[in-house]
PDB file of C-alpha atoms and ligand atoms in Angstrom:
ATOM      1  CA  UNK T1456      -2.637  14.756  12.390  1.00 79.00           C
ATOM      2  CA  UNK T1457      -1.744  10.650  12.081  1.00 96.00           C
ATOM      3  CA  UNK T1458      -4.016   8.750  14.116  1.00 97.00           C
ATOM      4  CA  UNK T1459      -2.518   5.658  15.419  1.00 98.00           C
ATOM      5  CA  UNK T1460      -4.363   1.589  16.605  1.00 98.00           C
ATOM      6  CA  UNK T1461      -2.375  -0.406  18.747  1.00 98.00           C
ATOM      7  CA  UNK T1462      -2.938  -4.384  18.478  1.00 98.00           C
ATOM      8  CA  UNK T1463      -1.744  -6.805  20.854  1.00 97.00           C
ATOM      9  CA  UNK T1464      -0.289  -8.879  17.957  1.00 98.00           C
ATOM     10  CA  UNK T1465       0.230  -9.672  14.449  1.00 97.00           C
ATOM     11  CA  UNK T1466      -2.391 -11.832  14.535  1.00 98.00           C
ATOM     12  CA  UNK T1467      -4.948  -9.132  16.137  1.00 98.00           C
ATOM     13  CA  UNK T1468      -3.436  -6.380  13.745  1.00 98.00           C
ATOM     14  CA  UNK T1469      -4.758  -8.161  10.868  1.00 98.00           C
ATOM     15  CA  UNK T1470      -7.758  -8.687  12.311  1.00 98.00           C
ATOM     16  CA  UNK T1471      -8.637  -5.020  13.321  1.00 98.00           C
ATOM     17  CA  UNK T1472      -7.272  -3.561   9.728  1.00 98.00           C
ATOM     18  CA  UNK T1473      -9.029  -6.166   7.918  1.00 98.00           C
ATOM     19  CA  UNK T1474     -12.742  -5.452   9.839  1.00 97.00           C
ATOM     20  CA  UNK T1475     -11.164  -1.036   9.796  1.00 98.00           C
ATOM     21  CA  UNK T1476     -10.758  -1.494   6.156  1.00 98.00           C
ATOM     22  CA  UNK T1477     -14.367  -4.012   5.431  1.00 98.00           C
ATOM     23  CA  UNK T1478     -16.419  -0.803   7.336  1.00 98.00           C
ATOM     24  CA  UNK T1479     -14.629   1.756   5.043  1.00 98.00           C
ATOM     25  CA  UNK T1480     -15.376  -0.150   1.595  1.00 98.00           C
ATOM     26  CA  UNK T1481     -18.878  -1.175   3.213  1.00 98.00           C
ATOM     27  CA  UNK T1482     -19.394   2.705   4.321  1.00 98.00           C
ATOM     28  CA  UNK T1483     -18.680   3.493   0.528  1.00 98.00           C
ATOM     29  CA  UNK T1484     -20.636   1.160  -1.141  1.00 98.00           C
ATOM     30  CA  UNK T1485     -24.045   2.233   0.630  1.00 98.00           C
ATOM     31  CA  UNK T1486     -23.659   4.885  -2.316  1.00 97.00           C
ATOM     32  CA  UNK T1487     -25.112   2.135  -5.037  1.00 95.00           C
ATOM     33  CA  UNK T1488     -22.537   3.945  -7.668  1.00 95.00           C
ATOM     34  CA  UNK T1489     -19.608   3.567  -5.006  1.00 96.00           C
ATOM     35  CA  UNK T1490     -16.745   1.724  -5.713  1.00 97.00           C
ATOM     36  CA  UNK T1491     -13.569   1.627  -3.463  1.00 98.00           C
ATOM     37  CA  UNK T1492     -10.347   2.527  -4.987  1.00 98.00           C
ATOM     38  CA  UNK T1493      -7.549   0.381  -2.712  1.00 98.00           C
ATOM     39  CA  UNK T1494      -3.855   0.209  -3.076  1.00 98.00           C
ATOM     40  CA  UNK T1495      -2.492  -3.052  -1.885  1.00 98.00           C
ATOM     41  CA  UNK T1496       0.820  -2.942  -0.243  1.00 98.00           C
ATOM     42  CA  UNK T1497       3.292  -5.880  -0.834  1.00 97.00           C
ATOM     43  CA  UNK T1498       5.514  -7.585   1.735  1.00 94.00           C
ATOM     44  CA  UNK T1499       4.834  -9.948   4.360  1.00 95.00           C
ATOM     45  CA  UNK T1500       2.776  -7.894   7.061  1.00 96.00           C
ATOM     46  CA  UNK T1501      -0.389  -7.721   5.261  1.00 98.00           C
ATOM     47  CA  UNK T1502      -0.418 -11.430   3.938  1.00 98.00           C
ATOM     48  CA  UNK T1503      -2.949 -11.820   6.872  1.00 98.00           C
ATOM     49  CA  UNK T1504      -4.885  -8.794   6.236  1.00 98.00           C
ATOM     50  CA  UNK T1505      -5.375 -10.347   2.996  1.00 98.00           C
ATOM     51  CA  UNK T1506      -6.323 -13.874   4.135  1.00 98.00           C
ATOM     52  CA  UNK T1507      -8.623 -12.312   6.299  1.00 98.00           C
ATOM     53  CA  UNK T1508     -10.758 -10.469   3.685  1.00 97.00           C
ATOM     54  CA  UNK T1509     -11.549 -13.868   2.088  1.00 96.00           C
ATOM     55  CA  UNK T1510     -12.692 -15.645   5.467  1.00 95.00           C
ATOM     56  CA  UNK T1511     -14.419 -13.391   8.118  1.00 92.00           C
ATOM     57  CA  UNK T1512     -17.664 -13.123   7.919  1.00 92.00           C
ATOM     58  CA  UNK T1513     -18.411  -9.193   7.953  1.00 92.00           C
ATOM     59  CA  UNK T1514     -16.460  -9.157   4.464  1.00 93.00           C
ATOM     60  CA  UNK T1515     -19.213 -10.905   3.105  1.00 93.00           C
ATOM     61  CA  UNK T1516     -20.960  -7.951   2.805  1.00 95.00           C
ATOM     62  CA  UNK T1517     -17.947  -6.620  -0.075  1.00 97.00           C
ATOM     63  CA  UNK T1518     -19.048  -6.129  -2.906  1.00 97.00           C
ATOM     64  CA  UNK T1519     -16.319  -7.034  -4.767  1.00 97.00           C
ATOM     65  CA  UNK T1520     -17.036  -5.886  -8.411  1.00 96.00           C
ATOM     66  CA  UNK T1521     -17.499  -2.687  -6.891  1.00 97.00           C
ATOM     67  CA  UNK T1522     -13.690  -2.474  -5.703  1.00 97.00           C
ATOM     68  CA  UNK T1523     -11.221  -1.540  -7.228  1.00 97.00           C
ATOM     69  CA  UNK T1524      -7.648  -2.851  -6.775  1.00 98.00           C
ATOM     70  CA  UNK T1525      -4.668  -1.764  -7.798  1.00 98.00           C
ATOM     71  CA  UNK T1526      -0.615  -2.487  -6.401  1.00 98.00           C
ATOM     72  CA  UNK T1527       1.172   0.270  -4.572  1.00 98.00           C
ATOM     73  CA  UNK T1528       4.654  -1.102  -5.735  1.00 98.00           C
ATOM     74  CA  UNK T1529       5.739  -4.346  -7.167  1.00 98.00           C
ATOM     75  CA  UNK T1530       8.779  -6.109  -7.839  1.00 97.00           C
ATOM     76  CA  UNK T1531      10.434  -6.019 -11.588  1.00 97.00           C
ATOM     77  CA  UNK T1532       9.994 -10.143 -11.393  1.00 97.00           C
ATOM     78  CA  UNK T1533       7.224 -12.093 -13.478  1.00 96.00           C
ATOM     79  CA  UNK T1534       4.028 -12.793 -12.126  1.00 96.00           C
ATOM     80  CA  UNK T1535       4.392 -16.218 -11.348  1.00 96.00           C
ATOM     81  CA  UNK T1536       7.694 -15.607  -9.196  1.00 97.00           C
ATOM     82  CA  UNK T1537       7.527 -16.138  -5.557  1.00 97.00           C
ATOM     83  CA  UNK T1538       9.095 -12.763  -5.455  1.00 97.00           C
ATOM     84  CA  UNK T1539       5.736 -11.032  -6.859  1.00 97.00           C
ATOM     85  CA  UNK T1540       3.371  -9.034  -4.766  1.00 98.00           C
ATOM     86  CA  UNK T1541       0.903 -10.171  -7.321  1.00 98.00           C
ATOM     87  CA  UNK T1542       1.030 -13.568  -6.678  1.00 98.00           C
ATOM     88  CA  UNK T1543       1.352 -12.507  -2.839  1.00 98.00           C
ATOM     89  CA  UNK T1544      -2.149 -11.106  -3.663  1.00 98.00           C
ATOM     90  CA  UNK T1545      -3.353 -14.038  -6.331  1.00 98.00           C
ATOM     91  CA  UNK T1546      -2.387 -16.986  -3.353  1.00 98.00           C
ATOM     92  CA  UNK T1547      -3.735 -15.211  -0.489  1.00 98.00           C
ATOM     93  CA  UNK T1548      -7.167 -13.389  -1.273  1.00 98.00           C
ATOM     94  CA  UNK T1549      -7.876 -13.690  -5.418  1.00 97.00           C
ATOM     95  CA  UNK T1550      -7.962 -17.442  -5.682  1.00 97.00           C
ATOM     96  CA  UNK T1551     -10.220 -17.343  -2.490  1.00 96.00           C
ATOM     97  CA  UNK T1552     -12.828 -14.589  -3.491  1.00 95.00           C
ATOM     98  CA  UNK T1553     -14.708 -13.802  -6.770  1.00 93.00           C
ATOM     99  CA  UNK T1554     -13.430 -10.640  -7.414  1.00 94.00           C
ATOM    100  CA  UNK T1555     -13.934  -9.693 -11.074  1.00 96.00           C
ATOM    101  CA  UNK T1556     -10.720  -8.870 -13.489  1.00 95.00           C
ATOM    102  CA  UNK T1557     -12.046  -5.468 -14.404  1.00 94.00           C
ATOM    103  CA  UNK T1558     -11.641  -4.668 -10.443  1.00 96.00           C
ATOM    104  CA  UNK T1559      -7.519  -5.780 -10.379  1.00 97.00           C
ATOM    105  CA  UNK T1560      -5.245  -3.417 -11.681  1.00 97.00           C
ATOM    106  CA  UNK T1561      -2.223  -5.258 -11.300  1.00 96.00           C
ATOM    107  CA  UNK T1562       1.142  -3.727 -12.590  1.00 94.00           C
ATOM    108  CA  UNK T1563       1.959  -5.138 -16.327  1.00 92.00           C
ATOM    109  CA  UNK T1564       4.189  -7.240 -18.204  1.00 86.00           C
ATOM    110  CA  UNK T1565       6.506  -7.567 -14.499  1.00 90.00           C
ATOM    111  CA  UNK T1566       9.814  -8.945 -15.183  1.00 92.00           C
ATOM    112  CA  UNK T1567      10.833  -6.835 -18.659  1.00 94.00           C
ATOM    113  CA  UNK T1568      11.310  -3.060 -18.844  1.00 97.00           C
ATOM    114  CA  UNK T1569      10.799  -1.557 -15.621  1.00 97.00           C
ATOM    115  CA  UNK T1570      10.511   1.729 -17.283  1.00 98.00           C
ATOM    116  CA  UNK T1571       7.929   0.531 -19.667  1.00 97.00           C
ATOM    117  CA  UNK T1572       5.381  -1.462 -16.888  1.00 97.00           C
ATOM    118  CA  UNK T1573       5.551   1.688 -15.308  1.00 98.00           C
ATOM    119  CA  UNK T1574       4.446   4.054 -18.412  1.00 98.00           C
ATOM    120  CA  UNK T1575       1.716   1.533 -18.967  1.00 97.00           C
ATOM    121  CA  UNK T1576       0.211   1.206 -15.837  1.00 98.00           C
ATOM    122  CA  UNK T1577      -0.056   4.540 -15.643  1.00 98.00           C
ATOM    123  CA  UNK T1578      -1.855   4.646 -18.429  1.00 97.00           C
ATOM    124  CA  UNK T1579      -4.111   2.034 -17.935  1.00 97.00           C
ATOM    125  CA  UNK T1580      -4.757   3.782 -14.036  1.00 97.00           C
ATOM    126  CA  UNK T1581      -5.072   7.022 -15.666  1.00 96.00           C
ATOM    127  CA  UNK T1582      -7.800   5.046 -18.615  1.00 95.00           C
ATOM    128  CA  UNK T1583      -9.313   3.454 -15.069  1.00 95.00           C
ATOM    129  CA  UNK T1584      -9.391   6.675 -12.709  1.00 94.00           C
ATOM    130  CA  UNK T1585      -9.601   9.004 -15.090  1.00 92.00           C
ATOM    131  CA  UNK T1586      -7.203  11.620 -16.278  1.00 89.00           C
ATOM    132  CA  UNK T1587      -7.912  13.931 -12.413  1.00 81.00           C
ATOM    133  CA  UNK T1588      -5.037  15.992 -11.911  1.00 84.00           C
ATOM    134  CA  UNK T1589      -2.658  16.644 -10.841  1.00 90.00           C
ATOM    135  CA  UNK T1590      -3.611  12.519  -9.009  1.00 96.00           C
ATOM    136  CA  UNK T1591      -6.630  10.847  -8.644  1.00 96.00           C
ATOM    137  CA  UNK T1592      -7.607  10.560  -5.033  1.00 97.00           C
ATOM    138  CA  UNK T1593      -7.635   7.011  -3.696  1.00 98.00           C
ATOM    139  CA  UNK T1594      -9.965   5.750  -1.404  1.00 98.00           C
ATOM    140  CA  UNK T1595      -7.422   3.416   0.354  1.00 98.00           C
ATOM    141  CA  UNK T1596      -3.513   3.468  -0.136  1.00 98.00           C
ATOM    142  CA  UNK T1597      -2.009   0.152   2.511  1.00 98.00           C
ATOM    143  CA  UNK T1598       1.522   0.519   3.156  1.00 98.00           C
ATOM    144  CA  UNK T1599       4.354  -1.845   4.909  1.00 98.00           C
ATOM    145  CA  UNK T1600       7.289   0.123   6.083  1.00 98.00           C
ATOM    146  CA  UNK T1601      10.766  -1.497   6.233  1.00 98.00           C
ATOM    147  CA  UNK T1602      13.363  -1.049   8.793  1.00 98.00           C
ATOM    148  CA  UNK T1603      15.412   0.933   6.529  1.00 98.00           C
ATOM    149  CA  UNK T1604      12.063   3.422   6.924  1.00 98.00           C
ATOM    150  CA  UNK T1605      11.411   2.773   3.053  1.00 98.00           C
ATOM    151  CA  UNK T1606       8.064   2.434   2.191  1.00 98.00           C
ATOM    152  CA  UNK T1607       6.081   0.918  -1.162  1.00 98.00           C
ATOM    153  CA  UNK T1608       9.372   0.748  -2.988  1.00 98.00           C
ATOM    154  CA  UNK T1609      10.378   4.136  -2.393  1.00 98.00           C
ATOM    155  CA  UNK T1610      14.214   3.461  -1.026  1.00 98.00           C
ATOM    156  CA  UNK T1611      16.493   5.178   0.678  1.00 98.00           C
ATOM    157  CA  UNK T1612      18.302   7.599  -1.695  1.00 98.00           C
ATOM    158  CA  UNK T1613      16.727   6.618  -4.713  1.00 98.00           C
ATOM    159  CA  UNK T1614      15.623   8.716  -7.684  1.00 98.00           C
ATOM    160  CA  UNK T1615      11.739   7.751  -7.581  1.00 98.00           C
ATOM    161  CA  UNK T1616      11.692   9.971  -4.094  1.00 98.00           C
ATOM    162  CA  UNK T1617      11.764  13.523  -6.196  1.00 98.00           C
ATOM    163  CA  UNK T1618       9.334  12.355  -8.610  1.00 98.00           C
ATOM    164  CA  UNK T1619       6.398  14.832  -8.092  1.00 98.00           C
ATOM    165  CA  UNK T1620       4.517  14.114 -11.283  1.00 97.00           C
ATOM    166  CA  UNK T1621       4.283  11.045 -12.332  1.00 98.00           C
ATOM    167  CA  UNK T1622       1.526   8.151 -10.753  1.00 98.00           C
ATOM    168  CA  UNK T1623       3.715   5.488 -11.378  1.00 98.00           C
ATOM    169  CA  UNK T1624       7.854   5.439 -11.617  1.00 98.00           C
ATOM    170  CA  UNK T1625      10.179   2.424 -11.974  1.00 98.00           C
ATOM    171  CA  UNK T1626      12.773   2.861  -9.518  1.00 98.00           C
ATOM    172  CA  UNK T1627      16.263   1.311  -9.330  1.00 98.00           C
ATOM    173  CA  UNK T1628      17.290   0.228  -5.955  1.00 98.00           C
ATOM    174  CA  UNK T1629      21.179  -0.539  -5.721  1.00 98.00           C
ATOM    175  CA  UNK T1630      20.821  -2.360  -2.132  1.00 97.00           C
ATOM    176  CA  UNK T1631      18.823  -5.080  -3.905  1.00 97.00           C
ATOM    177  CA  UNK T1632      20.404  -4.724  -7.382  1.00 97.00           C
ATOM    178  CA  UNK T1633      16.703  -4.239  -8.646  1.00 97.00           C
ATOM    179  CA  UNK T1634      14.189  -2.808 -10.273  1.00 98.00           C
ATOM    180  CA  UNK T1635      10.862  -1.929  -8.855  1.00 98.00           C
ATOM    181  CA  UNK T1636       8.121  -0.007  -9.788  1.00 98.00           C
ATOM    182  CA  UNK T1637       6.218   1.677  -7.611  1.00 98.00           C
ATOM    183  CA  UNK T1638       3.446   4.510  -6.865  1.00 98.00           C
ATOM    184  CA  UNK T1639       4.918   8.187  -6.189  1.00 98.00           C
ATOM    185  CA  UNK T1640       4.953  10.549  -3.294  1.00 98.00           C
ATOM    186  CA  UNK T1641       2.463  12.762  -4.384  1.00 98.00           C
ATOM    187  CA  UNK T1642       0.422   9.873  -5.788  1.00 98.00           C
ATOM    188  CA  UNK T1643      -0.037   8.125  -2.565  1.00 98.00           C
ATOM    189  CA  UNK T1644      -0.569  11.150  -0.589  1.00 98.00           C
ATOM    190  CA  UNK T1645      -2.914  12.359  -3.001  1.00 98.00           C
ATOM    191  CA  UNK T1646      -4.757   9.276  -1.244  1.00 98.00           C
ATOM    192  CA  UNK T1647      -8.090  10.077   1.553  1.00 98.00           C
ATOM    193  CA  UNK T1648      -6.866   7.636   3.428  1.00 98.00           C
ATOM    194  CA  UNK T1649      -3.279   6.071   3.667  1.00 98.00           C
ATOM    195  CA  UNK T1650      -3.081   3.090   6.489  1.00 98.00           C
ATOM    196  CA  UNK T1651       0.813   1.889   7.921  1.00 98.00           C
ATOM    197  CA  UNK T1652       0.120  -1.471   8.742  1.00 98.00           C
ATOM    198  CA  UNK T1653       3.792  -2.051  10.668  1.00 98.00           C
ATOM    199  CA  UNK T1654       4.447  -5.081  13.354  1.00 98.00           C
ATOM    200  CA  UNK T1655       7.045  -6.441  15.380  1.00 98.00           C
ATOM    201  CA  UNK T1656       9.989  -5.128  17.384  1.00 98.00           C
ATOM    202  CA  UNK T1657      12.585  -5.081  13.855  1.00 98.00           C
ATOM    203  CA  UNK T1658      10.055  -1.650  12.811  1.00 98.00           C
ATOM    204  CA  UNK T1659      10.406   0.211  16.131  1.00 98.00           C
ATOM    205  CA  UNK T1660      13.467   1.785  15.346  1.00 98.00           C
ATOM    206  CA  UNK T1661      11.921   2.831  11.517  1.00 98.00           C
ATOM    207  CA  UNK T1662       8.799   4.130  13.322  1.00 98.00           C
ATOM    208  CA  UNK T1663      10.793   6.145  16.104  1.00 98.00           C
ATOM    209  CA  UNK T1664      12.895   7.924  13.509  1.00 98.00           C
ATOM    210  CA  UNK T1665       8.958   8.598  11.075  1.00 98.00           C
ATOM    211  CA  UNK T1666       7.464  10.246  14.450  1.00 98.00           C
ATOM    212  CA  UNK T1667      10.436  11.592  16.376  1.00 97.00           C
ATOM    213  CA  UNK T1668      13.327  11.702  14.335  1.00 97.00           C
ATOM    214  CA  UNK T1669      15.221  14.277  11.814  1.00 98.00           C
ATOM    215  CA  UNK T1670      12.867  15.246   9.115  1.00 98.00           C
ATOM    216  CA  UNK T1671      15.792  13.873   6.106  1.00 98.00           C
ATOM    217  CA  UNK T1672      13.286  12.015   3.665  1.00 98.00           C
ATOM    218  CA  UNK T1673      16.055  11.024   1.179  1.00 98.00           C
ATOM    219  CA  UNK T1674      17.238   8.710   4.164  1.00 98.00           C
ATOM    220  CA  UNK T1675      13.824   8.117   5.298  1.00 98.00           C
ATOM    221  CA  UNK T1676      11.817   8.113   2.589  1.00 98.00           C
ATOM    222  CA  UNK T1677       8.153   6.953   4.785  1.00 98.00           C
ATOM    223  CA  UNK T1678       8.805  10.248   6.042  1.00 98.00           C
ATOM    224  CA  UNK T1679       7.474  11.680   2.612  1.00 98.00           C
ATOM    225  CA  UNK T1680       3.822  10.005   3.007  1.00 98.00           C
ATOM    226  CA  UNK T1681       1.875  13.254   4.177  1.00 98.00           C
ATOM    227  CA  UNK T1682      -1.744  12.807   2.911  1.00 98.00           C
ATOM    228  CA  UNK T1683      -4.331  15.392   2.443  1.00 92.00           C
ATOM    229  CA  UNK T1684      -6.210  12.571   3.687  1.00 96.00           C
ATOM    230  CA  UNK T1685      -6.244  10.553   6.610  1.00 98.00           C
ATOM    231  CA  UNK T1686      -2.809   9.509   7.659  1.00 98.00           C
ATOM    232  CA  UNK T1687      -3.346   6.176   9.658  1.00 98.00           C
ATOM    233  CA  UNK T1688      -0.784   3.625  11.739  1.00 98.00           C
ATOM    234  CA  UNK T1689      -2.052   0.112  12.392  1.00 98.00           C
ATOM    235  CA  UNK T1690       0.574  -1.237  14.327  1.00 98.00           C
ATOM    236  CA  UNK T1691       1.045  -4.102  17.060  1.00 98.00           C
ATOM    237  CA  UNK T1692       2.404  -3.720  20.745  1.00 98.00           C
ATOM    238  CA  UNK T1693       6.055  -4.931  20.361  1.00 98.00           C
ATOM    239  CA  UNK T1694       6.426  -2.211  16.897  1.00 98.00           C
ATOM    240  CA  UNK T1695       5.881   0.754  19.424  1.00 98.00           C
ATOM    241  CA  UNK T1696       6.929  -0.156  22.714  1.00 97.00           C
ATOM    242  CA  UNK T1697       8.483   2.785  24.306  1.00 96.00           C
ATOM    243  CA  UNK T1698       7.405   5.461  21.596  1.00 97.00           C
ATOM    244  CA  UNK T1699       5.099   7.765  22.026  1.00 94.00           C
ATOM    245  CA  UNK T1700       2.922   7.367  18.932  1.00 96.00           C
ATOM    246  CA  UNK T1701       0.740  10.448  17.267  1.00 95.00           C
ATOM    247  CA  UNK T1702      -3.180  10.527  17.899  1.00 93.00           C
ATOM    248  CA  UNK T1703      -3.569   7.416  19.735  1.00 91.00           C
ATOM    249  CA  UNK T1704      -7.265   5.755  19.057  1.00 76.00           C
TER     250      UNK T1704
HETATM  251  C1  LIG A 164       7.277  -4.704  -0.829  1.00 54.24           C
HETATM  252  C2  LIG A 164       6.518  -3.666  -0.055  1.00 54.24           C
HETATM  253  C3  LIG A 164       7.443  -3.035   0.946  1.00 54.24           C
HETATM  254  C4  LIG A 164       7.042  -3.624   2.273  1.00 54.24           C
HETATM  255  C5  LIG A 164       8.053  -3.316   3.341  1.00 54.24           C
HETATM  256  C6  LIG A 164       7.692  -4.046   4.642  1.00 54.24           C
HETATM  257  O1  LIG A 164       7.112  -4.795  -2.046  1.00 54.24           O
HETATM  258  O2  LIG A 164       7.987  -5.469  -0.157  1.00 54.24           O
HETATM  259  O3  LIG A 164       5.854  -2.806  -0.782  1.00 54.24           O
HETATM  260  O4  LIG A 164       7.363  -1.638   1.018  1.00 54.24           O
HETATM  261  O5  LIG A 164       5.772  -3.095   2.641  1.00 54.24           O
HETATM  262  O6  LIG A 164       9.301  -3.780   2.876  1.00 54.24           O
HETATM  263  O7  LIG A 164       7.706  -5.427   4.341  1.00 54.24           O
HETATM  264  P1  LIG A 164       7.242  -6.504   5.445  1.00 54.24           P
HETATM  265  O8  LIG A 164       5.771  -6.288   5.642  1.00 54.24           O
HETATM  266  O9  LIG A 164       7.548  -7.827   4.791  1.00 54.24           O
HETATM  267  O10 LIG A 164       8.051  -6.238   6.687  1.00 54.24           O
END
């Protein structure tokens, strides 16, 4: 059963996921072996939630060599392009905290072979994680949602949906004329904890259709993310006004 946080804003959204998500790497880390296996989701919504983890206070207690980051999806662009959830990343919380290199697992050589980044970071995750099948269970998997109800870069109608065993697919998707590459299905919900962080009033529709609507993932592809874990929404007031959302908190 989803559990769902209402915020009264953006602006408060970012603050309760960023202090949700300090107490679960914090709760993790009292293990003196733990480190916290995150996937960062790209897009706009959790710029904040990013910004965040380099300035409040309670995140000083991270220990950030003991994280370990990796990118949920990412665009086929290089990695200085303003297009790059990397650099998204790099502006907003890398350049601000000292977070060693061996903790981010960002998605290689962006901007070539789509199909080749995405063989090799699944190597280098399955070198990193280990070789767990059929996934390796992440601690943390943060995911935007568009208002087309795709999620990560798993896009309506698009062949990385029916991928059910590999980590890590490149994906073209002909409504962008791109390529992306971008964590599976079974990958992310392979996850013990996956977190929609979703605001404003242009989601409500894509969020009405995940909780109440026709169960036709092809179309609606966020539909797919089912974890054995903890499935979690993180949303703001104007993103769910007049829904009924699942396991209110
Ligand atoms: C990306 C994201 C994508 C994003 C949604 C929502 O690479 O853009 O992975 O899935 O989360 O499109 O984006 P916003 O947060 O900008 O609305």
């Amino acid at each position: 059963m989803a559990e769902t946080s209402i915020s009264n804003s953006p602006e408060s959204l970012a603050q309760d996921a960023c202090r949700w998500l300090v107490d679960q790497i914090c709760a993790k880390q009292t293990d003196p072996q733990g480190t916290y296996s995150l996937a960062l989701s790209g897009g706009s919504t959790p710029k904040r939630l990013y910004q965040l983890l380099a300035e409040i206070e309670e995140a000083a207690a991270v220990d950030w060599k003991r994280v370990l980051l990796i990118w949920g999806d990412e665009r086929n662009v290089p990695a200085d392009s303003p297009e790059s959830n990397y650099r998204m990343v790099k502006e907003n919380l890398l350049d601000k905290v000292a977070i060693p290199a061996n903790s981010i697992f960002a998605m290689p050589e962006p901007g070539g072979d789509a199909a080749d980044s995405a063989i090799l970071y699944e190597q280098l995750l399955r070198e990193r994680l280990g070789e767990s099948t059929p996934f390796p269970s992440l601690d943390c998997v943060l995911l935007g949602m568009g208002d087309d109800v795709h999620t990560a870069s798993l896009f309506p109608e698009t062949s990385a949906l029916g991928e059910q065993d590999r980590w890590v697919v490149a994906n073209w998707v002909e409504k962008l004329d791109c390529w992306r590459m971008t964590l599976t299905a079974p990958f992310i919900n392979s996850a013990k904890n996956v977190v929609f962080l979703v605001a404003g009033a242009g989601k409500r529709d894509a969020l009405k259709t995940v909780w109440d609507g026709p169960f036709e993932p092809l179309k609606y592809p966020s539909q797919l993310i089912k974890p054995k874990g903890k499935l979690r929404f993180m949303v703001d007031e104007t993103a769910v006004a007049g829904l009924t959302p699942p396991g209110l908190s």
